[in-house]
XYZ file of C-alpha atoms in Angstrom:
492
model
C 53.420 -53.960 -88.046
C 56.730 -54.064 -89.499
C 59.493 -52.383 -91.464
C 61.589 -53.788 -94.295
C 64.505 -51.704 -94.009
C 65.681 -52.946 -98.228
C 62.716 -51.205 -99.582
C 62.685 -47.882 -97.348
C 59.040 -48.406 -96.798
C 56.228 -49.187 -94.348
C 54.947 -52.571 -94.479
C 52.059 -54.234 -92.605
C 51.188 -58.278 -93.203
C 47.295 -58.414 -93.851
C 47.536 -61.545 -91.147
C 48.648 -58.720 -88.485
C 44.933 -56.811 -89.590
C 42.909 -59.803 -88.678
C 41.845 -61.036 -85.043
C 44.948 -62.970 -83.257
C 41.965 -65.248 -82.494
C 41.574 -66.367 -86.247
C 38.071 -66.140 -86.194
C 38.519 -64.307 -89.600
C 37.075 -60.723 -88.942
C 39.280 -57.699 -88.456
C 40.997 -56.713 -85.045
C 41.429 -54.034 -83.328
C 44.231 -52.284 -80.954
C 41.567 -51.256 -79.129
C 40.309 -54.823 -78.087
C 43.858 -55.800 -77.685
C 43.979 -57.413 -81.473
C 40.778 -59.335 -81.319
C 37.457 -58.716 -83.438
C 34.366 -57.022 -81.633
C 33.091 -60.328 -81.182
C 35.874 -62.164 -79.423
C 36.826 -59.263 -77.236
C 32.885 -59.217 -75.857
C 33.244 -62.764 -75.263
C 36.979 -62.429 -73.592
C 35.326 -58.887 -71.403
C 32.177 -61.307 -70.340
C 34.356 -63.889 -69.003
C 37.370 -61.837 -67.267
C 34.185 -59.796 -65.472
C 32.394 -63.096 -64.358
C 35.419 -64.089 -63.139
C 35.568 -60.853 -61.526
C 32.553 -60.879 -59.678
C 32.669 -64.535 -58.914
C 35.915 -63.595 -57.437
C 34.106 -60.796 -55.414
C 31.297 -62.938 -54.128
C 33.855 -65.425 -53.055
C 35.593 -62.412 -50.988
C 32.471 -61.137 -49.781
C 31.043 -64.529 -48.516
C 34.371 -65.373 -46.630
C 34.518 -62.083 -44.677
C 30.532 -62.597 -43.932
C 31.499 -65.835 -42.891
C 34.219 -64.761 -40.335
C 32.194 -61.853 -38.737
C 29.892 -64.429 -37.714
C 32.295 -66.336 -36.252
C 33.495 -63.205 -34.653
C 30.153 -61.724 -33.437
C 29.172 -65.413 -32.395
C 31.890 -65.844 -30.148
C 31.973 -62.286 -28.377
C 27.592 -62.524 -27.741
C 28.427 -66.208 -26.243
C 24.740 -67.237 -28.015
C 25.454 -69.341 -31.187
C 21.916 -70.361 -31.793
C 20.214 -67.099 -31.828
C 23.024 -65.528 -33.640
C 23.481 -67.938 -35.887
C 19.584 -68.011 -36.921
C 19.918 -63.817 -37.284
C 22.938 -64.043 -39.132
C 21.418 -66.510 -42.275
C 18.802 -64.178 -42.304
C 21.123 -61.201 -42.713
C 23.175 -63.508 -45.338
C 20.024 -63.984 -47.367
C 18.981 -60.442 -47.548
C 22.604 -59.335 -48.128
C 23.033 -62.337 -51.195
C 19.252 -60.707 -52.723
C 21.051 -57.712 -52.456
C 24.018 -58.453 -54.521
C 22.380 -60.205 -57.098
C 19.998 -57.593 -57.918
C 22.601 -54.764 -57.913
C 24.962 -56.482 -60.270
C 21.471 -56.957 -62.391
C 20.982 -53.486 -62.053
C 24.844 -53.282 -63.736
C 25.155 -55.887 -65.818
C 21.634 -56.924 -67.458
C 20.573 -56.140 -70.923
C 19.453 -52.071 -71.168
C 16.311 -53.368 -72.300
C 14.993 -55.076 -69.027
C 16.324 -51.456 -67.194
C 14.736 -51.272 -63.902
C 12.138 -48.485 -64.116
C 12.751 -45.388 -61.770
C 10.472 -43.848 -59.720
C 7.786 -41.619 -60.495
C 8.905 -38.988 -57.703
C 12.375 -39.425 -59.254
C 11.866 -39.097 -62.769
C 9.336 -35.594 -62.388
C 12.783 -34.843 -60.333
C 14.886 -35.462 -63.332
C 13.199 -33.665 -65.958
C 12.112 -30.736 -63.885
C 16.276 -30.502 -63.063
C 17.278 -30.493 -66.791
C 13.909 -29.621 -69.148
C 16.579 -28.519 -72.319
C 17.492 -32.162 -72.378
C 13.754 -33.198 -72.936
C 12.280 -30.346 -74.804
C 15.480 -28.409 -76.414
C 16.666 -30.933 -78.767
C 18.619 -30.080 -81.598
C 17.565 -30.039 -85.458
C 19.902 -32.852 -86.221
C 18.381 -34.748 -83.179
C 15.127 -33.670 -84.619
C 16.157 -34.581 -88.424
C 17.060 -37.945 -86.902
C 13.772 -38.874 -85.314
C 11.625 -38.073 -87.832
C 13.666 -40.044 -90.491
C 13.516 -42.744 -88.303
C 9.680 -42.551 -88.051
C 9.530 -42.364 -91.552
C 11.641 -45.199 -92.550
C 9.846 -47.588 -90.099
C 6.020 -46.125 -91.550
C 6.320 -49.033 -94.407
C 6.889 -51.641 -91.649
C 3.500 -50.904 -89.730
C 3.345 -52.680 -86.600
C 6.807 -54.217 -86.442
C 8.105 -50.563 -87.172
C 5.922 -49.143 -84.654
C 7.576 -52.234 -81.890
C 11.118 -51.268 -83.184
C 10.396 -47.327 -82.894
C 9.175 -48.534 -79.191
C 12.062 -50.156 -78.121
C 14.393 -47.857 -79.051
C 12.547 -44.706 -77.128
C 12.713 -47.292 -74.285
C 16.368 -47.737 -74.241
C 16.950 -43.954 -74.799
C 15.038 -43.344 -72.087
C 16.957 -46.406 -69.642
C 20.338 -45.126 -70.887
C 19.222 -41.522 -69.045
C 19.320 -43.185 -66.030
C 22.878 -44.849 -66.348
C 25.261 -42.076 -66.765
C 26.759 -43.159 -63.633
C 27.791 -46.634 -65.401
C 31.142 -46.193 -66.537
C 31.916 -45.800 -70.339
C 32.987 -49.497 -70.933
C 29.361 -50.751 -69.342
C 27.577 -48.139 -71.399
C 29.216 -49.408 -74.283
C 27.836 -52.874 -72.881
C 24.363 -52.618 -73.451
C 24.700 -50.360 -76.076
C 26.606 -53.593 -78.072
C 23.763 -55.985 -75.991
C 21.067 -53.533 -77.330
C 22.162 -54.009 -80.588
C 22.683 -58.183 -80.741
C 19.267 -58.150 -79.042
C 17.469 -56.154 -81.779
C 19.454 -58.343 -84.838
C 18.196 -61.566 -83.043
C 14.525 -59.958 -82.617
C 14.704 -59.305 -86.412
C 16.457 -62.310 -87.539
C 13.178 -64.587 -86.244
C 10.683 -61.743 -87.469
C 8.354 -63.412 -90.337
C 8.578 -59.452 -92.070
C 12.658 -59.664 -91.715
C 13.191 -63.259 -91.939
C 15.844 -64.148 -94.780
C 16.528 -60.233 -95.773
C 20.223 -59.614 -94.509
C 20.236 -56.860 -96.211
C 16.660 -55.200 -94.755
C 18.434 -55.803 -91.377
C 21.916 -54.102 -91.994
C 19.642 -50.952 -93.317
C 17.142 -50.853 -90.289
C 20.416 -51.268 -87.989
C 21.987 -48.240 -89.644
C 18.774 -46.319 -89.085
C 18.507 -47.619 -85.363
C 22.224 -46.478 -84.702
C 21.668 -43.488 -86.246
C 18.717 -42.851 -84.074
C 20.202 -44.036 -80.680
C 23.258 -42.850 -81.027
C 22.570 -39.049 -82.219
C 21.068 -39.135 -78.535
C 23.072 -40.323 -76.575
C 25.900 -38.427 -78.461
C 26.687 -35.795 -75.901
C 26.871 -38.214 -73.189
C 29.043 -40.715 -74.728
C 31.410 -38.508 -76.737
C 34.536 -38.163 -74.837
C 33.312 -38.752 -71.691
C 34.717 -36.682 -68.428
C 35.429 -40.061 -66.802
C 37.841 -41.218 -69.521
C 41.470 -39.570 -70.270
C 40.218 -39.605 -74.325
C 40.892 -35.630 -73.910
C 44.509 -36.218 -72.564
C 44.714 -38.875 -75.089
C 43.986 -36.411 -77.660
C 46.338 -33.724 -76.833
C 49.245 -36.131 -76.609
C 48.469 -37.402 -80.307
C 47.919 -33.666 -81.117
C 51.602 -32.724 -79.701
C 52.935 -35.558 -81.368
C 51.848 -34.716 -84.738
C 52.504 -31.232 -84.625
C 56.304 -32.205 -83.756
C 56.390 -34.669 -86.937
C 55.509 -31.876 -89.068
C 58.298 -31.802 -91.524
C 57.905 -35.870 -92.561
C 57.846 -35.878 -95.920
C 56.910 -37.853 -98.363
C 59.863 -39.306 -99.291
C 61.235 -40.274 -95.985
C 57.740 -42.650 -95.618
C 58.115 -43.448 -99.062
C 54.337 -42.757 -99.992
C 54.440 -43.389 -103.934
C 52.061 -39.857 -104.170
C 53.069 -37.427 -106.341
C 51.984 -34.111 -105.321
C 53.150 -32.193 -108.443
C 50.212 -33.420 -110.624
C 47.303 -31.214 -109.633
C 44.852 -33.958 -109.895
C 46.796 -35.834 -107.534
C 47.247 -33.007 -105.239
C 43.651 -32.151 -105.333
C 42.903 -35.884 -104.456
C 45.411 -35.283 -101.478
C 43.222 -32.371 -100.133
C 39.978 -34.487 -100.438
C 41.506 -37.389 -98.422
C 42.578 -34.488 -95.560
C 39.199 -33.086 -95.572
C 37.370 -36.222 -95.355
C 39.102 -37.387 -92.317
C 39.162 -33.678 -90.655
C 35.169 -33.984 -91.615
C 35.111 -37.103 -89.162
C 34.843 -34.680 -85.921
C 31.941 -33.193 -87.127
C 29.843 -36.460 -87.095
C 27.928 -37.483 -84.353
C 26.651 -41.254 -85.596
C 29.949 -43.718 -85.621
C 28.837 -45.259 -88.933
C 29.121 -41.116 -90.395
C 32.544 -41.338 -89.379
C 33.294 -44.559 -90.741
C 31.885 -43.058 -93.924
C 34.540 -40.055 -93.286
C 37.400 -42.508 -93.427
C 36.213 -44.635 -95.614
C 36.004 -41.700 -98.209
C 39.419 -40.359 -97.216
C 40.915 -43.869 -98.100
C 39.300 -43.916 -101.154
C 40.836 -40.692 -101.900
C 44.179 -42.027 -101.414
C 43.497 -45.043 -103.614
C 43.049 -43.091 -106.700
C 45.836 -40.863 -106.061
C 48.284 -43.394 -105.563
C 46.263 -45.226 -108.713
C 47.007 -41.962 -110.937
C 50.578 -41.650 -110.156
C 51.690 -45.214 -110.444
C 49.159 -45.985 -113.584
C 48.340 -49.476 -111.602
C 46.237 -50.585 -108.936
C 47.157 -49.379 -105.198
C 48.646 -52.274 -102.999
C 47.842 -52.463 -99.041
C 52.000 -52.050 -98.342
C 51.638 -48.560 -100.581
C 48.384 -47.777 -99.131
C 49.075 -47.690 -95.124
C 52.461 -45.244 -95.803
C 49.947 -42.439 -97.611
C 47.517 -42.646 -94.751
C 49.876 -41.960 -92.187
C 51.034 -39.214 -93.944
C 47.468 -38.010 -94.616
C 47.045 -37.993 -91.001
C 50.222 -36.376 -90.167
C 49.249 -33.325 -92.743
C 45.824 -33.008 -91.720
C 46.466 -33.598 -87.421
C 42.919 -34.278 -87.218
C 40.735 -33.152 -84.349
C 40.012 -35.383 -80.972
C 41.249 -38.389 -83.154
C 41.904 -40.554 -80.234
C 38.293 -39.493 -78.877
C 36.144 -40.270 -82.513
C 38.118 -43.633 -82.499
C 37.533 -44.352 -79.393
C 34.050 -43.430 -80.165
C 33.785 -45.972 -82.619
C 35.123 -48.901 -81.189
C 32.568 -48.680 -78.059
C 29.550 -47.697 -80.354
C 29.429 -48.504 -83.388
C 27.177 -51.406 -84.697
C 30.163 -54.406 -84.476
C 29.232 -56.065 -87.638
C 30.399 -53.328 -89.824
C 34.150 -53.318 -88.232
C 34.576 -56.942 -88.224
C 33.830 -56.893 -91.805
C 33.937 -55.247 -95.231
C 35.746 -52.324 -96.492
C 34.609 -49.854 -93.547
C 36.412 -52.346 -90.907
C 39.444 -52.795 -93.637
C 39.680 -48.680 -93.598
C 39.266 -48.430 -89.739
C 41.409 -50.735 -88.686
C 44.219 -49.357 -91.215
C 43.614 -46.450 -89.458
C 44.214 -47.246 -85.754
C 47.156 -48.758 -87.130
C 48.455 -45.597 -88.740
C 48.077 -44.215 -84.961
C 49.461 -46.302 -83.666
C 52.683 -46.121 -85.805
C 52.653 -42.242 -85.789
C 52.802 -42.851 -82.163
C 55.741 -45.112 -81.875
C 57.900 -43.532 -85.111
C 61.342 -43.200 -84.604
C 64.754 -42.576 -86.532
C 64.472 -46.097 -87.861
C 61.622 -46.268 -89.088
C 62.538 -42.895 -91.447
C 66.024 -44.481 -92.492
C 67.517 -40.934 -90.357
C 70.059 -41.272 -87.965
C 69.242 -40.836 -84.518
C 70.852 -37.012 -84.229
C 69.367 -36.147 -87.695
C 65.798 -37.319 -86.152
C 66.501 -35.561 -82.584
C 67.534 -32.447 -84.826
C 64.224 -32.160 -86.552
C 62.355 -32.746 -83.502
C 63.310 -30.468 -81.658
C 63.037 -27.422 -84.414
C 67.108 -27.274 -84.842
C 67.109 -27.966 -88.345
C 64.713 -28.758 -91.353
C 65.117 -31.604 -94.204
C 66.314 -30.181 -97.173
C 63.201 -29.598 -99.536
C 63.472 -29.566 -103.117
C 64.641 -26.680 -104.984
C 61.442 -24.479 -106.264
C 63.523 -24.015 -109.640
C 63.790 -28.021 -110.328
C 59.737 -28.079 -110.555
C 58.173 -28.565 -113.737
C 56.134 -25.729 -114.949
C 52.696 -27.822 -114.689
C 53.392 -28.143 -110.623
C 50.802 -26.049 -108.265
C 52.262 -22.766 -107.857
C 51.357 -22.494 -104.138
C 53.125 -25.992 -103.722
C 56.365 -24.622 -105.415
C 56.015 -21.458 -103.104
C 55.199 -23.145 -100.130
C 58.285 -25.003 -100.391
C 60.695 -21.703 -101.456
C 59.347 -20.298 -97.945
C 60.222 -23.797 -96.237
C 64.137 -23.275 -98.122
C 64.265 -19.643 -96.507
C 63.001 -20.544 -92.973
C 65.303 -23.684 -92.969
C 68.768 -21.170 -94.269
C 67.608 -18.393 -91.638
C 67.387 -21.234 -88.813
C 70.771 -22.390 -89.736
C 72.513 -19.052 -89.662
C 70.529 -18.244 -86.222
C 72.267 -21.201 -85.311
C 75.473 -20.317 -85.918
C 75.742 -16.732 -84.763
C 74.266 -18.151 -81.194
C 77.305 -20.680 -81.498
C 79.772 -18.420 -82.172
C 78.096 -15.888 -79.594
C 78.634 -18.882 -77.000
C 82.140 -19.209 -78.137
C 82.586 -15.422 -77.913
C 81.463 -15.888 -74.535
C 83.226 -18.602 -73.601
C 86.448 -17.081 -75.037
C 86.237 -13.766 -73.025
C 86.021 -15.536 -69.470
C 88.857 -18.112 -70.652
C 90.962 -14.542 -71.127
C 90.015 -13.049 -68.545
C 90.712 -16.349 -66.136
C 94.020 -16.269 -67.534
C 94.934 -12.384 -67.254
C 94.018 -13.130 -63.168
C 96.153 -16.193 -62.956
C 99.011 -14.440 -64.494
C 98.820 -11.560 -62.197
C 98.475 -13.448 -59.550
C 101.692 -15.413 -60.232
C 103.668 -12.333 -60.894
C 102.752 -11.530 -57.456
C 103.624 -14.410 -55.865
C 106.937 -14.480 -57.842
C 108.494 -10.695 -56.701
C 105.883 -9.110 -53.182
C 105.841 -5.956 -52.960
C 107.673 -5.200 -49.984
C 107.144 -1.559 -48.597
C 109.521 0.097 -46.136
C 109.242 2.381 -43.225
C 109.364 5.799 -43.349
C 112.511 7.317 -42.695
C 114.582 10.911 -42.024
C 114.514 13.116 -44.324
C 117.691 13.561 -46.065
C 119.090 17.494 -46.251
C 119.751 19.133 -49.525
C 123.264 19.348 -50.532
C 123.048 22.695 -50.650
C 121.524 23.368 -47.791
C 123.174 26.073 -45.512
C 122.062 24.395 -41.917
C 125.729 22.378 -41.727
C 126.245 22.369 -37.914
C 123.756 19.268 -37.765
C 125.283 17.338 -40.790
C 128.530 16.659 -38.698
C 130.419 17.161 -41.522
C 134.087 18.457 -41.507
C 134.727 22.047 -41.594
C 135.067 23.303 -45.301
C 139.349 23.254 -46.399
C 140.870 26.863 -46.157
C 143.705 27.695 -48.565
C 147.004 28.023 -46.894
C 149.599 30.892 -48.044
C 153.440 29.388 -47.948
C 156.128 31.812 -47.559
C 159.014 29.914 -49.696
């Protein structure tokens, strides 16, 4: 994916939809950018490696406990003969536990009588309380395979036989669950494919595989969704929080060539959100293909009815990211994820349900990684608005023309307010932290000059002294003072 900064807009090279191993089909972030079918055969070799790797490491440190236990029992020919024997059993063993792991559901080891009367009498609501959509589903099945007699009544068979071996492998992890769901699948198309009723009819097939997924996969629904085992809940809560902080992207800033102001083209918007909130509420992947394929379809004609002309792929992928961003649908990481490991692979390597899909985990995957950039906002502008400081300037509810959706026009008035009364909360805290800031700056500087002043002249204080006599006073013989003059009479 890439962005051509000239033309303010998002856009994606149809090369960069396709598998990186040019096979043709569509890829997937999910399988690291191959199709289904390349990343099954890339998975099948990495894990033979893997366990050819294992063996290798298993045989060696058999090997050198021999040696070991050889040496310290001082009989090599006894040991040696008990020891192959061990090998043996311990190779048998290997081999038929990574059969156990790794084989085709439908050759699932059968459990135990003892063991399966265990199982159901543990959990009877899983056998007997099914729900009415699990019920819907089984008998449409039963009567869409009725006008294939006995080959429907084989294909019905099978599939109750995998159910049932898929009950006894929820301790597989999610990828090897996935596995034979996918082998399940290729093994049924190749059954068909040399069946003298299918023989010829693509198109017979692709309908009896919908109806099988459907079938299988309502299920095994609860134990596949969003498994405990994965992080596809954590996955979805940090999608969730993203898109709740991208909240006020407009359109403009993704330059989505929608406009909202004609109420058909609004009302097409609202389809397209519903459609892809609807996708949750599925619980076969090829419903929630459906779901997205619907909610793209919405956002064809809109962008059809505003631009008079024919949608192109670089305005298409803009409006679905901004779909998603206004409708923040639910566990979208978890129904994707859902998809990719479940879904019959023919329809996402191909046609206009793999097209929408894969436009869509690319939309995630840009929501994920947007930045200032890719907006055209500077970096503090884009920090701003992240963090809830400040609001883009919406458009004025006056400048509207009078045919634009009322609730639109007031929606964005409210938007005007909220962004004003943010601002001026903004500035009385700044000025309050300036107040602040101010007072202890003036008080610092009262201290500092008192203290100085102090410095400058102490304070000295003296002892106490005598206490001087009043002038007045009549107690003279202490004062030492000179008798007072008398006046002298002279006789001339």
């Amino acid at each position: 994916m890439s962005l051509k900064s000239e033309r303010r807009g998002i856009h994606v090279d149809q090369s960069e939809l396709l598998c990186k191993k040019g096979c043709g089909y569509y890829g997937n972030p999910a399988w690291q950018g191959f199709c289904s079918k390349c990343w099954r055969e890339e998975y099948s070799k990495a894990r033979q490696r893997q366990i050819q790797e294992d063996w290798e490491l298993a045989e060696r440190l058999q090997r050198e406990e021999e040696a070991a236990y050889a040496s310290s029992q001082g009989a090599p020919s006894l040991t040696f003969s008990k020891f192959e024997e061990k090998k043996t059993n311990e190779t048998k063993r290997k081999v038929q536990t990574v059969k156990k792991f790794f084989s085709p559901s439908s050759r699932a080891a059968p459990k135990k009588v003892a063991d399966s009367q265990e199982v159901k009498a543990s959990s009877p609501s899983i056998n007997r309380q099914t729900s009415l959509e699990t019920e819907r589903a089984s008998k449409d099945f039963i009567d869409f395979l009725k006008s294939f007699r006995k080959p429907g009544q084989d294909i019905l068979k099978q599939c109750r036989g995998f159910i049932e071996s898929m009950q006894h492998k929820k301790e597989l992890s999610i990828e090897e669950q996935s596995e034979c769901v996918q082998d399940f699948y290729q093994n049924m198309v190749d059954r068909l494919q040399t069946h003298s009723t299918f023989k010829g009819s693509s198109e017979r097939i692709d309908k009896l595989m919908d109806q099988i997924e459907n079938f299988i996969m309502t299920r095994l629904y609860k134990n596949v969704f969003c498994p405990e085992t994965t992080d596809d809940e954590k996955k979805d809560l940090a999608i969730q929080k993203r898109i709740r902080a991208l909240h006020w992207v407009t359109l403009e800033m993704l330059c989505v060539p929608v406009n909202e102001e004609i109420p058909e083209v609004y009302e097409l918007v609202v389809k397209a959100i519903t459609a892809v909130i609807e996708m949750d509420s599925r619980r076969v992947p090829r419903e929630k293909l459906t779901c997205i394929t619907q909610c793209s379809k919405q956002i064809f004609n809109a962008i059809k009815i505003t631009k008079n002309e024919p949608a192109s792929a670089d305005d298409f992928l803009p409006t679905l990211i901004y779909i998603v961003l206004k409708a923040n649908p639910p566990r979208l990481q978890s129904n994707i994820q859902y998809i990719t490991r479940f879904c019959n692979p023919s329809r996402l390597m191909t046609g206009e349900d793999g097209y929408y899909f894969t436009n869509l985990c690319c939309a995630v995957a840009f929501i994920e990684k947007l930045d200032a950039q890719s907006l055209n906002l500077t970096q503090e502008d884009f920090d701003r608005y992240m963090s809830g400081q400040a609001s883009p300037k919406k458009q004025d509810s006056e400048e509207w023309s009078p045919e634009a959706c009322p609730g639109l026009k007031q929606m964005y008035k409210n938007l005007n307010l909220i962004s004003q009364l943010n601002e001026r909360q903004q500035k009385i805290l700044s000025d309050a932290k300036q107040l602040e800031k101010d007072l202890i700056d003036w008080s610092e500087g009262v201290t500092k000059d008192i203290e100085d002043i102090i410095e400058k002249y102490p304070l000295e204080i003296k002892p106490k002294g005598q206490p001087v006599a009043a002038i007045d006073s009549d107690n003279v013989e202490n004062d030492k003072l000179p008798p007072p003059i008398q006046p002298q009479v002279f006789i001339g």
